[in-house]
Coordinates of C-alpha atoms in Angstrom, one line a residue:
M146 CA -94.8 108.5 -93.0
I147 CA -91.6 110.2 -91.7
T148 CA -92.2 114.0 -91.5
T149 CA -90.5 115.7 -94.4
L150 CA -87.4 117.7 -93.1
S151 CA -85.3 120.1 -95.1
G152 CA -83.0 118.3 -97.4
D153 CA -82.0 114.8 -98.2
T154 CA -79.5 114.6 -95.3
S155 CA -82.2 115.3 -92.7
R156 CA -84.5 112.7 -94.2
L157 CA -81.7 110.1 -94.4
R158 CA -80.6 110.8 -90.8
A159 CA -84.2 110.2 -89.6
T160 CA -84.3 106.9 -91.5
V161 CA -81.1 105.8 -89.9
D162 CA -82.5 106.5 -86.4
F163 CA -85.7 104.6 -87.2
V164 CA -83.8 101.5 -88.4
K165 CA -81.6 101.5 -85.2
E166 CA -84.6 101.7 -82.9
Q167 CA -86.9 99.0 -84.4
D168 CA -87.2 95.2 -84.1
T169 CA -89.2 92.7 -86.1
A170 CA -92.1 91.9 -83.7
T171 CA -92.6 95.5 -82.6
L172 CA -92.7 96.9 -86.2
L173 CA -95.1 94.2 -87.4
R174 CA -97.5 95.1 -84.6
L175 CA -97.3 98.8 -85.5
L176 CA -97.8 98.1 -89.2
L177 CA -100.6 95.6 -88.8
P178 CA -102.9 96.6 -85.9
G179 CA -104.6 93.6 -84.3
L180 CA -101.7 91.2 -85.2
D181 CA -100.6 89.6 -81.9
G182 CA -100.1 86.2 -80.2
P183 CA -99.3 83.1 -82.1
E184 CA -99.7 84.7 -85.5
L185 CA -97.4 87.5 -84.7
R186 CA -94.8 85.0 -83.5
A187 CA -95.2 82.9 -86.7
L188 CA -94.7 86.0 -88.9
A189 CA -91.7 87.2 -87.0
E190 CA -90.1 83.7 -87.3
R191 CA -90.6 83.7 -91.1
C192 CA -89.7 87.3 -92.0
G193 CA -87.3 89.7 -90.3
F194 CA -87.1 93.5 -90.4
S195 CA -84.2 94.2 -92.7
H196 CA -84.2 97.8 -93.7
A197 CA -86.0 101.1 -94.3
A198 CA -85.8 102.9 -97.6
L199 CA -85.9 106.4 -99.0
L200 CA -85.3 108.1 -102.4
V201 CA -82.7 110.9 -102.5
F202 CA -81.7 113.3 -105.3
P203 CA -78.0 114.3 -105.2
P204 CA -76.7 116.7 -107.8
D205 CA -73.7 114.5 -108.3
E206 CA -71.7 111.5 -106.9
A207 CA -69.6 113.7 -104.5
A208 CA -72.8 115.2 -103.0
L209 CA -74.2 111.7 -102.4
D210 CA -71.0 110.6 -100.7
A211 CA -71.1 113.7 -98.4
T212 CA -74.7 113.0 -97.5
L213 CA -74.0 109.4 -96.6
A214 CA -70.9 110.5 -94.5
D215 CA -73.0 113.1 -92.6
C216 CA -75.4 110.3 -91.6
G217 CA -72.6 108.0 -90.5
L218 CA -73.2 105.6 -93.5
V219 CA -70.6 103.9 -95.6
A220 CA -71.5 102.3 -98.9
D221 CA -69.3 99.3 -99.6
A222 CA -70.2 98.9 -103.3
P223 CA -71.3 101.2 -106.2
P224 CA -75.0 101.7 -106.7
R225 CA -76.8 98.8 -108.5
P226 CA -79.6 99.6 -111.0
S227 CA -83.1 99.7 -109.5
V228 CA -85.4 98.2 -112.1
I229 CA -88.6 98.4 -110.0
V230 CA -88.3 102.0 -108.6
R231 CA -87.2 103.3 -112.0
E232 CA -90.3 101.8 -113.6
R233 CA -92.6 103.2 -110.9
L234 CA -91.1 106.7 -111.4
A235 CA -91.5 106.4 -115.1
V236 CA -95.2 105.5 -114.8
R237 CA -95.9 108.1 -112.1
H238 CA -94.2 111.0 -114.0
K239 CA -95.0 109.8 -117.6
R240 CA -91.4 109.7 -118.6
S241 CA -89.2 107.2 -120.3
A242 CA -87.5 104.8 -117.9
A243 CA -84.3 105.2 -120.0
E244 CA -83.9 108.8 -118.6
L245 CA -84.3 107.8 -115.0
D246 CA -81.0 106.3 -113.9
V247 CA -82.0 105.1 -110.4
G248 CA -79.4 103.2 -108.3
I249 CA -79.6 101.4 -105.0
L250 CA -77.1 101.6 -102.1
R251 CA -77.5 99.5 -98.9
P252 CA -75.1 100.8 -96.2
A253 CA -75.3 98.8 -93.0
V254 CA -76.5 100.0 -89.6
V255 CA -75.8 98.4 -86.2
C256 CA -79.1 98.6 -84.2
L257 CA -79.9 99.0 -80.6
D258 CA -80.9 95.3 -80.3
G259 CA -77.4 94.3 -81.7
A260 CA -78.8 93.3 -85.1
R261 CA -77.2 94.4 -88.3
R262 CA -79.8 96.0 -90.7
W263 CA -79.6 98.3 -93.6
V264 CA -80.7 101.7 -94.9
E265 CA -81.8 101.3 -98.5
V266 CA -80.9 104.4 -100.4
F267 CA -82.4 104.9 -103.9
T268 CA -80.5 107.6 -105.8
L269 CA -81.6 109.6 -108.8
T270 CA -79.0 112.2 -109.8
V271 CA -80.6 115.6 -110.5
P272 CA -78.0 118.1 -111.7
P273 CA -78.6 121.8 -111.2
A274 CA -81.3 123.2 -113.5
S275 CA -82.2 119.7 -114.7
D276 CA -85.7 119.0 -116.0
L277 CA -85.8 116.3 -113.3
D278 CA -86.2 119.0 -110.6
T279 CA -90.0 118.6 -110.7
V280 CA -89.7 114.9 -110.2
A281 CA -87.5 115.4 -107.2
A282 CA -89.8 118.1 -105.6
Y283 CA -92.8 115.9 -106.1
E284 CA -91.1 112.8 -104.6
R285 CA -89.6 114.6 -101.6
E286 CA -93.0 115.9 -100.7
R287 CA -95.0 112.7 -101.1
Q288 CA -92.3 110.1 -100.2
H289 CA -93.8 107.4 -102.4
E290 CA -90.7 105.2 -102.3
A291 CA -90.1 105.5 -98.5
H292 CA -90.9 102.0 -97.1
V293 CA -89.9 99.5 -94.5
A294 CA -88.9 96.0 -95.6
F295 CA -88.9 92.5 -94.2
E296 CA -86.8 89.7 -95.7
V297 CA -88.3 86.3 -95.9
E298 CA -86.1 83.8 -94.1
T299 CA -87.2 80.7 -96.0
P300 CA -88.0 81.5 -99.7
D301 CA -90.5 78.7 -100.1
P302 CA -93.6 79.3 -102.3
L303 CA -96.0 78.0 -99.6
V304 CA -94.4 80.2 -97.0
L305 CA -94.5 83.2 -99.3
R306 CA -98.2 82.7 -100.2
G307 CA -99.0 82.4 -96.5
L308 CA -97.1 85.6 -95.6
C309 CA -99.0 87.5 -98.3
A310 CA -102.3 86.1 -97.1
A311 CA -101.5 87.1 -93.5
F312 CA -100.6 90.6 -94.5
G313 CA -104.0 90.8 -96.3
R314 CA -106.0 89.5 -93.3
Y315 CA -104.7 92.5 -91.2
G316 CA -105.6 95.1 -93.8
A317 CA -102.4 95.4 -96.0
V318 CA -103.2 95.9 -99.7
P319 CA -101.0 94.7 -102.6
D320 CA -99.2 97.7 -104.1
G321 CA -97.1 96.2 -106.9
G322 CA -93.6 94.7 -106.9
G323 CA -91.3 93.0 -109.3
Y324 CA -88.2 90.9 -109.9
N325 CA -84.8 92.5 -110.0
P326 CA -82.4 90.4 -112.1
H327 CA -79.4 92.6 -111.0
E328 CA -79.6 91.0 -107.5
N329 CA -81.8 88.0 -108.2
G330 CA -84.5 89.1 -105.8
T331 CA -88.3 89.4 -105.8
V332 CA -90.1 92.3 -104.2
F333 CA -93.7 92.3 -103.0
Y334 CA -95.1 95.8 -102.0
F335 CA -98.1 96.4 -99.7
T336 CA -99.9 99.5 -98.5
A337 CA -100.3 99.3 -94.7
P338 CA -103.8 99.9 -93.3
A339 CA -104.7 103.5 -92.5
E340 CA -104.6 102.9 -88.8
A341 CA -100.9 101.7 -88.9
K342 CA -98.7 103.5 -86.4
A343 CA -95.2 102.9 -87.7
G344 CA -94.9 106.2 -89.6
Y345 CA -94.7 104.3 -92.9
R346 CA -97.6 103.2 -95.0
R347 CA -95.5 101.2 -97.6
V348 CA -94.2 97.8 -96.7
E349 CA -92.0 95.5 -98.7
L350 CA -91.5 91.7 -98.5
Y351 CA -88.1 90.9 -100.0
V352 CA -87.5 87.3 -101.1
P353 CA -84.1 86.1 -102.5
G354 CA -84.4 84.4 -105.8
D355 CA -86.9 84.4 -108.7
H356 CA -90.4 84.0 -107.4
R357 CA -92.3 85.6 -110.3
D358 CA -94.8 82.7 -110.2
V359 CA -96.1 83.7 -106.8
L360 CA -95.6 87.4 -107.6
A361 CA -98.0 87.1 -110.6
A362 CA -101.1 86.6 -108.3
H363 CA -99.9 89.5 -106.1
L364 CA -99.6 91.8 -109.1
D365 CA -103.0 90.7 -110.5
E366 CA -104.6 91.7 -107.2
H367 CA -102.8 95.1 -107.3
R368 CA -103.8 95.7 -111.0
A369 CA -107.4 94.9 -110.3
R370 CA -107.4 98.1 -108.3
Q371 CA -105.6 100.0 -111.1
P372 CA -107.7 99.3 -114.3
A373 CA -106.2 102.1 -116.4
E374 CA -102.7 100.9 -115.7
T375 CA -103.7 97.3 -116.4
L376 CA -105.2 98.2 -119.7
L377 CA -102.2 100.3 -120.7
R378 CA -99.8 97.4 -120.0
L379 CA -102.0 95.1 -122.1
L380 CA -102.1 97.6 -125.0
T381 CA -98.3 97.7 -125.1
G382 CA -98.0 94.0 -125.6
A383 CA -97.2 94.5 -129.3
W384 CA -94.2 96.6 -128.3
T385 CA -92.8 93.6 -126.5
T386 CA -93.2 91.3 -129.5
Q387 CA -91.4 93.7 -131.8
A388 CA -88.7 94.5 -129.2
L389 CA -87.8 90.8 -129.0
A390 CA -88.0 90.4 -132.8
A391 CA -85.7 93.5 -133.3
F392 CA -83.3 92.1 -130.8
V393 CA -83.1 88.9 -132.8
R394 CA -83.1 90.5 -136.3
L395 CA -80.1 92.7 -135.2
D396 CA -78.3 89.5 -133.8
V397 CA -77.8 91.4 -130.5
A398 CA -78.0 88.2 -128.4
D399 CA -75.2 86.5 -130.5
A400 CA -73.1 89.7 -130.4
M401 CA -73.4 89.9 -126.7
D402 CA -72.3 86.4 -126.3
R403 CA -69.3 86.8 -128.6
N404 CA -68.1 89.9 -126.9
A405 CA -68.7 88.8 -123.3
M406 CA -66.0 86.1 -123.0
D407 CA -63.9 87.2 -120.1
G408 CA -62.3 84.8 -117.6
N409 CA -62.2 87.4 -114.9
A410 CA -66.0 87.6 -114.6
M411 CA -67.6 85.3 -112.0
D412 CA -69.5 83.4 -114.7
G413 CA -66.9 83.7 -117.4
K414 CA -68.8 86.5 -119.1
R415 CA -68.5 90.2 -118.8
A416 CA -71.0 92.9 -119.3
V417 CA -70.8 94.4 -122.8
G418 CA -71.0 98.2 -123.4
V419 CA -73.6 99.7 -125.7
A420 CA -71.1 101.4 -127.9
E421 CA -69.3 98.1 -128.5
L422 CA -72.5 96.3 -129.2
A423 CA -73.7 99.0 -131.5
R424 CA -70.5 98.8 -133.6
D425 CA -70.8 95.0 -133.8
V426 CA -74.4 94.9 -135.0
G427 CA -74.4 98.1 -137.0
A428 CA -76.9 100.0 -134.9
S429 CA -77.4 103.5 -133.4
A430 CA -75.9 103.3 -129.9
P431 CA -78.5 105.6 -128.2
N432 CA -81.4 103.7 -129.8
L433 CA -79.9 100.3 -129.0
A434 CA -79.5 101.5 -125.4
T435 CA -83.2 102.3 -125.3
L436 CA -84.1 98.9 -126.7
L437 CA -81.9 97.1 -124.2
R438 CA -83.3 99.0 -121.2
Y439 CA -86.8 98.0 -122.2
L440 CA -85.6 94.4 -122.5
A441 CA -83.9 94.7 -119.1
M442 CA -87.3 95.6 -117.6
L443 CA -88.6 92.4 -119.1
G444 CA -85.8 90.3 -117.8
V445 CA -84.3 89.4 -121.2
V446 CA -81.0 91.2 -120.4
S447 CA -79.6 92.6 -117.2
E448 CA -77.8 96.0 -116.8
D449 CA -75.0 97.2 -114.6
R450 CA -72.5 100.0 -114.7
D451 CA -70.3 98.2 -117.3
G452 CA -73.1 97.4 -119.8
F453 CA -75.5 94.6 -120.4
R454 CA -75.5 90.8 -120.0
L455 CA -77.8 88.1 -121.3
T456 CA -80.1 86.5 -118.7
D457 CA -81.1 82.9 -119.0
T458 CA -84.2 84.1 -120.8
G459 CA -82.3 86.2 -123.2
T460 CA -79.9 83.3 -123.9
L461 CA -82.7 81.4 -125.6
L462 CA -82.6 84.1 -128.4
R463 CA -79.1 83.1 -129.4
A464 CA -78.9 81.1 -132.6
D465 CA -76.8 78.4 -131.2
A466 CA -78.4 78.1 -127.7
E467 CA -79.8 74.7 -126.7
G468 CA -83.6 75.1 -127.1
S469 CA -83.2 78.3 -129.0
M470 CA -86.4 80.3 -129.5
R471 CA -84.9 82.7 -132.0
A472 CA -86.9 81.3 -134.9
L473 CA -90.1 81.6 -132.9
A474 CA -89.3 85.3 -132.2
L475 CA -88.9 85.9 -136.0
M476 CA -92.1 84.1 -136.8
Y477 CA -94.2 85.9 -134.2
G478 CA -92.6 89.3 -135.0
G479 CA -92.9 88.6 -138.8
P480 CA -95.6 86.8 -140.7
F481 CA -97.8 86.0 -137.8
Y482 CA -97.5 89.5 -136.4
E483 CA -98.8 90.9 -139.8
S484 CA -101.7 88.5 -139.9
F485 CA -102.8 89.3 -136.4
A486 CA -103.6 92.8 -137.6
G487 CA -106.6 91.1 -139.3
L488 CA -107.9 89.4 -136.2
D489 CA -111.1 91.4 -136.2
H490 CA -111.7 90.2 -139.8
T491 CA -111.4 86.6 -138.6
V492 CA -113.8 87.2 -135.7
R493 CA -116.3 89.1 -137.9
T494 CA -116.3 86.8 -141.0
G495 CA -114.9 83.5 -139.9
Q496 CA -112.2 83.8 -142.6
V497 CA -108.5 83.2 -141.8
A498 CA -106.6 86.5 -141.3
F499 CA -103.4 85.0 -142.6
E500 CA -105.1 84.2 -145.9
Q501 CA -106.5 87.7 -146.2
R502 CA -103.1 89.2 -145.6
F503 CA -101.0 86.9 -147.8
G504 CA -103.5 85.6 -150.4
E505 CA -103.1 81.9 -149.6
N506 CA -103.1 79.5 -146.6
H507 CA -100.0 79.5 -144.5
F508 CA -98.9 76.0 -145.5
D509 CA -98.9 76.9 -149.2
H510 CA -97.3 80.3 -148.5
F511 CA -94.4 78.7 -146.6
A512 CA -94.0 75.9 -149.1
R513 CA -93.3 78.4 -151.9
D514 CA -90.6 80.1 -149.9
P515 CA -87.8 77.7 -148.8
E516 CA -86.3 80.2 -146.3
L517 CA -89.6 80.9 -144.7
A518 CA -90.5 77.2 -144.7
E519 CA -87.2 76.4 -142.9
L520 CA -87.8 79.2 -140.4
F521 CA -91.3 77.8 -139.7
D522 CA -89.9 74.3 -139.1
R523 CA -87.3 75.7 -136.8
S524 CA -89.9 77.7 -134.9
M525 CA -91.9 74.6 -134.4
A526 CA -88.8 72.9 -132.9
A527 CA -88.4 75.9 -130.6
G528 CA -91.1 74.6 -128.4
S529 CA -89.3 71.3 -128.0
R530 CA -89.2 71.6 -124.2
M531 CA -92.7 70.3 -124.4
F532 CA -91.3 67.0 -125.6
D533 CA -88.8 66.4 -122.8
P534 CA -90.9 63.8 -120.9
L535 CA -92.4 62.2 -124.0
P536 CA -89.7 59.6 -124.7
A537 CA -90.4 58.2 -121.2
H538 CA -94.1 57.6 -121.9
P539 CA -95.0 54.0 -121.0
V540 CA -96.1 53.3 -124.6
L541 CA -92.7 54.2 -126.0
T542 CA -90.8 52.5 -123.2
A543 CA -92.8 49.2 -123.8
A544 CA -92.3 49.5 -127.5
A545 CA -88.5 50.0 -127.1
A546 CA -88.3 46.7 -125.3
E547 CA -89.6 45.0 -128.4
G548 CA -87.5 46.9 -131.0
A549 CA -90.7 48.3 -132.4
T550 CA -91.3 50.9 -135.1
V551 CA -92.5 54.5 -134.4
V552 CA -94.1 56.6 -137.2
D553 CA -94.0 60.4 -136.7
I554 CA -96.8 61.8 -138.9
A555 CA -96.1 65.3 -140.2
G556 CA -93.0 65.2 -138.0
G557 CA -91.5 68.4 -139.2
N558 CA -87.7 68.5 -139.1
G559 CA -87.5 65.4 -137.0
E560 CA -86.9 67.1 -133.6
L561 CA -89.3 64.9 -131.7
L562 CA -88.5 61.6 -133.5
G563 CA -84.8 62.3 -132.9
R564 CA -85.4 62.6 -129.2
I565 CA -87.4 59.3 -129.1
L566 CA -84.7 57.4 -131.1
S567 CA -81.9 58.8 -128.9
A568 CA -83.7 57.7 -125.7
H569 CA -84.4 54.2 -127.1
P570 CA -81.6 52.7 -129.2
R571 CA -83.6 49.6 -130.1
L572 CA -86.5 51.6 -131.7
H573 CA -86.9 52.2 -135.4
G574 CA -88.5 55.3 -136.9
V575 CA -90.4 56.5 -139.9
L576 CA -90.8 60.2 -140.6
L577 CA -93.7 61.2 -142.9
E578 CA -93.6 64.8 -144.2
R579 CA -93.8 67.1 -147.2
P580 CA -90.9 66.6 -149.7
H581 CA -88.8 69.7 -148.8
T582 CA -89.2 69.1 -145.1
V583 CA -88.2 65.4 -145.4
E584 CA -84.9 66.5 -146.8
T585 CA -84.3 68.8 -143.9
A586 CA -85.2 66.1 -141.4
R587 CA -83.0 63.6 -143.2
R588 CA -80.0 65.9 -142.7
L589 CA -80.7 66.6 -139.1
L590 CA -81.5 63.0 -138.1
G591 CA -78.4 61.9 -140.1
A592 CA -76.2 64.3 -138.2
A593 CA -77.6 62.8 -134.9
G594 CA -76.6 59.3 -136.1
H595 CA -80.1 58.0 -136.6
T596 CA -80.0 57.3 -140.4
E597 CA -79.7 53.5 -140.1
R598 CA -82.7 53.3 -137.8
C599 CA -84.9 55.8 -139.6
A600 CA -86.8 55.8 -142.9
F601 CA -88.2 58.9 -144.6
R602 CA -91.4 59.1 -146.5
A603 CA -92.6 62.1 -148.5
G604 CA -96.3 62.3 -148.6
D605 CA -99.6 63.5 -147.0
F606 CA -101.9 62.1 -144.3
A607 CA -103.3 59.6 -146.8
D608 CA -99.8 58.0 -147.0
V609 CA -99.6 56.9 -143.3
P610 CA -97.7 53.6 -143.5
A611 CA -99.6 50.6 -142.1
G612 CA -98.4 48.1 -139.6
A613 CA -96.2 50.1 -137.3
D614 CA -96.4 49.7 -133.5
V615 CA -96.6 53.4 -132.4
Y616 CA -97.9 56.4 -134.3
V617 CA -97.2 60.0 -133.1
L618 CA -99.3 62.9 -134.2
S619 CA -97.7 66.0 -132.6
R620 CA -99.2 69.5 -132.8
V621 CA -101.1 68.6 -136.0
L622 CA -104.8 68.4 -135.2
H623 CA -104.9 71.9 -133.9
D624 CA -104.1 73.1 -137.4
W625 CA -107.4 71.9 -138.8
D626 CA -111.2 72.1 -138.4
D627 CA -113.1 69.1 -137.1
D628 CA -113.9 67.6 -140.5
R629 CA -110.3 67.6 -141.5
C630 CA -109.3 66.2 -138.1
R631 CA -111.7 63.3 -138.6
E632 CA -110.2 62.6 -142.0
I633 CA -106.7 62.6 -140.6
L634 CA -107.6 60.3 -137.7
R635 CA -109.3 57.9 -140.1
H636 CA -106.1 57.6 -142.1
C637 CA -104.3 56.8 -138.8
A638 CA -107.0 54.3 -137.8
R639 CA -106.8 52.5 -141.1
A640 CA -103.0 52.1 -140.8
M641 CA -103.1 50.9 -137.2
T642 CA -103.3 47.3 -136.1
D643 CA -105.5 46.3 -133.2
T644 CA -102.5 46.5 -130.9
A645 CA -101.0 49.7 -132.2
D646 CA -100.9 52.9 -130.1
L647 CA -101.4 56.5 -131.2
L648 CA -99.9 59.4 -129.2
V649 CA -101.4 62.7 -129.9
V650 CA -99.5 65.8 -128.5
E651 CA -101.5 69.0 -128.2
R652 CA -102.3 71.8 -125.9
V653 CA -105.7 71.0 -124.4
L654 CA -108.1 73.7 -123.3
P655 CA -108.9 73.5 -119.6
A656 CA -112.4 72.5 -118.8
D657 CA -112.7 75.0 -115.9
G658 CA -111.6 78.1 -117.8
S659 CA -108.4 78.4 -115.8
A660 CA -105.4 80.3 -117.3
S661 CA -103.5 78.2 -119.9
L662 CA -101.3 78.7 -122.9
A663 CA -103.8 76.6 -124.8
T664 CA -106.3 79.6 -124.6
A665 CA -103.7 81.9 -126.2
W666 CA -102.9 79.4 -128.9
D667 CA -106.6 78.9 -129.6
L668 CA -106.7 82.5 -130.8
H669 CA -103.5 82.1 -132.7
M670 CA -104.7 79.0 -134.6
M671 CA -108.0 80.6 -135.4
C672 CA -106.3 83.7 -136.8
N673 CA -103.5 82.1 -138.8
V674 CA -104.5 78.6 -139.9
G675 CA -108.2 78.3 -139.3
G676 CA -107.6 75.7 -136.7
R677 CA -108.3 75.5 -133.0
E678 CA -107.3 74.1 -129.7
R679 CA -109.9 71.7 -128.0
R680 CA -110.9 70.3 -124.7
A681 CA -110.2 66.7 -123.9
D682 CA -113.8 65.7 -124.3
H683 CA -113.9 67.3 -127.7
Y684 CA -110.8 65.2 -128.8
A685 CA -112.5 62.1 -127.4
R686 CA -115.5 62.7 -129.7
L687 CA -113.2 63.1 -132.7
F688 CA -111.3 59.9 -131.9
A689 CA -114.6 58.0 -131.5
D690 CA -115.8 59.2 -134.9
A691 CA -112.7 57.6 -136.4
G692 CA -113.0 54.3 -134.5
L693 CA -110.5 55.3 -131.9
T694 CA -110.7 55.5 -128.0
L695 CA -108.9 58.0 -125.7
V696 CA -107.2 55.7 -123.1
D697 CA -105.5 58.4 -121.0
R698 CA -104.0 61.8 -120.9
T699 CA -100.6 62.8 -119.5
P700 CA -99.4 66.4 -118.9
L701 CA -96.3 67.8 -120.6
P702 CA -94.4 71.1 -120.1
L703 CA -95.6 74.4 -121.6
D704 CA -99.2 73.4 -121.0
G705 CA -99.0 70.5 -123.4
S706 CA -100.6 67.0 -123.1
V707 CA -100.1 63.6 -124.6
L708 CA -103.3 61.8 -125.4
H709 CA -102.9 58.0 -125.6
V710 CA -105.3 56.6 -128.2
R711 CA -106.1 53.0 -129.4
R712 CA -108.4 51.3 -131.9
T713 CA -111.9 50.5 -130.6
G714 CA -112.7 48.3 -133.6
P715 CA -112.9 48.6 -137.4
A716 CA -112.3 52.2 -138.3
D717 CA -115.2 54.3 -139.6
T718 CA -114.0 55.2 -143.1
G719 CA -117.2 57.0 -144.1
S720 CA -117.7 60.7 -144.7
K721 CA -120.2 61.1 -141.9
V722 CA -119.5 64.3 -139.9

């Protein structure tokens, strides 16, 4: 690491000199001893030395400008917020990230090889006699944030994985990283091997765009070396749930959208100040700022000098957003959050935690409260992206050519059936649901212009209408134990002709134990309704018990699957388990 000199100006001047003197291939060879030949050339072609970084602590903006000028640097833009360094400092010094206003400047440097590179200057203002003096002294001595960076030329996931693997082969160890929404860039940090000769031990791969899918594996490897930090992050998961629910309950997303209209902004939206937002939603401005900074760390909002903006993720929490997940946030931060406090009771006794908390099963509890029932139905529709490919399923496409009838069993508010009818104007639909939900579905499907092609039937699983061409059972079986599933499937089998098709939409547990949303939902179903997610072979056995056969399985978004099922012969209507 660069020798610590007196003052930020000396350190910054040394960094400028380093940037001017280096080139990509030379620096890679110094950082990763043993790297040479074809592999060195391959890495140098895919990532270029872009900058060296350090963290400085000016007492005010004027002092920062003077330091830059003394080193021959000119910043052509105000500092942008640094999400990643701020979080690292907060963890390292056990402080709230909200009190660490870290910015980034990138003044350009013309190098000896004629290339144009940058000095990345992280700034944390430390006024005289500030309690941040100890942070500054510690960081100046240890230089944790000093690093050299390479920018990936082609931000392709395969290239990125290959670069990470190559760094690992030559002794570099994953050391964190993150996605910065302020500049739409993803950062991968490594610690160089001890024998590195570059003067820096910390190396950054910078990739334009959002590559959090590849970053996840990199962070997992880093956290495996930091078990206490990993556990602490896991333990604070409840804070995230309630932060999102509070954001929704306060209608902050909608207020941000209302107040952000400004034709002068590049995307037609301006950042909204905290004071303005607080007045609009009736909140304490300092406390709202703390909430928003936390959500900025999660990528729900982004922050700049003018205030906060909704990200694409945060937009899904608006009430009127297409595919809004607002209702889901309220359910997971409300009734289901309360019931999860009894998860140990469910694991210990086998009894459903929701029933222990509310005194009745969740279907009866929601049915007695119309507002809660409506919220639950809307929360189910919030996962509608899972349904996007379903109308194109070959079974529905073939049925549409014949002007067939599709029955959606326990179809909720009609979200899925509406998509199917919209995609296939010749199809007819029947929605079977509880009486109060049928009326909601009738309104929504009527507003979509499907009333003439759709019939509505109030009833239970025993009332599945016979003689239709296609039956749909979407996210129903996971609500029930095996015995009730067999009963439901037998009702379906009795209603089906020998040529009818049944499409079952569920999250299916992976057979190999790989990561899946189905595994999380398995815990949720156990705790809240006494149901479960299942593997494909488990579903196949349930179908067989009802006289049905699993024909094939097609993947859907959000780790969903559609299971195509047909009759195998006369349905088994007995009570055998």
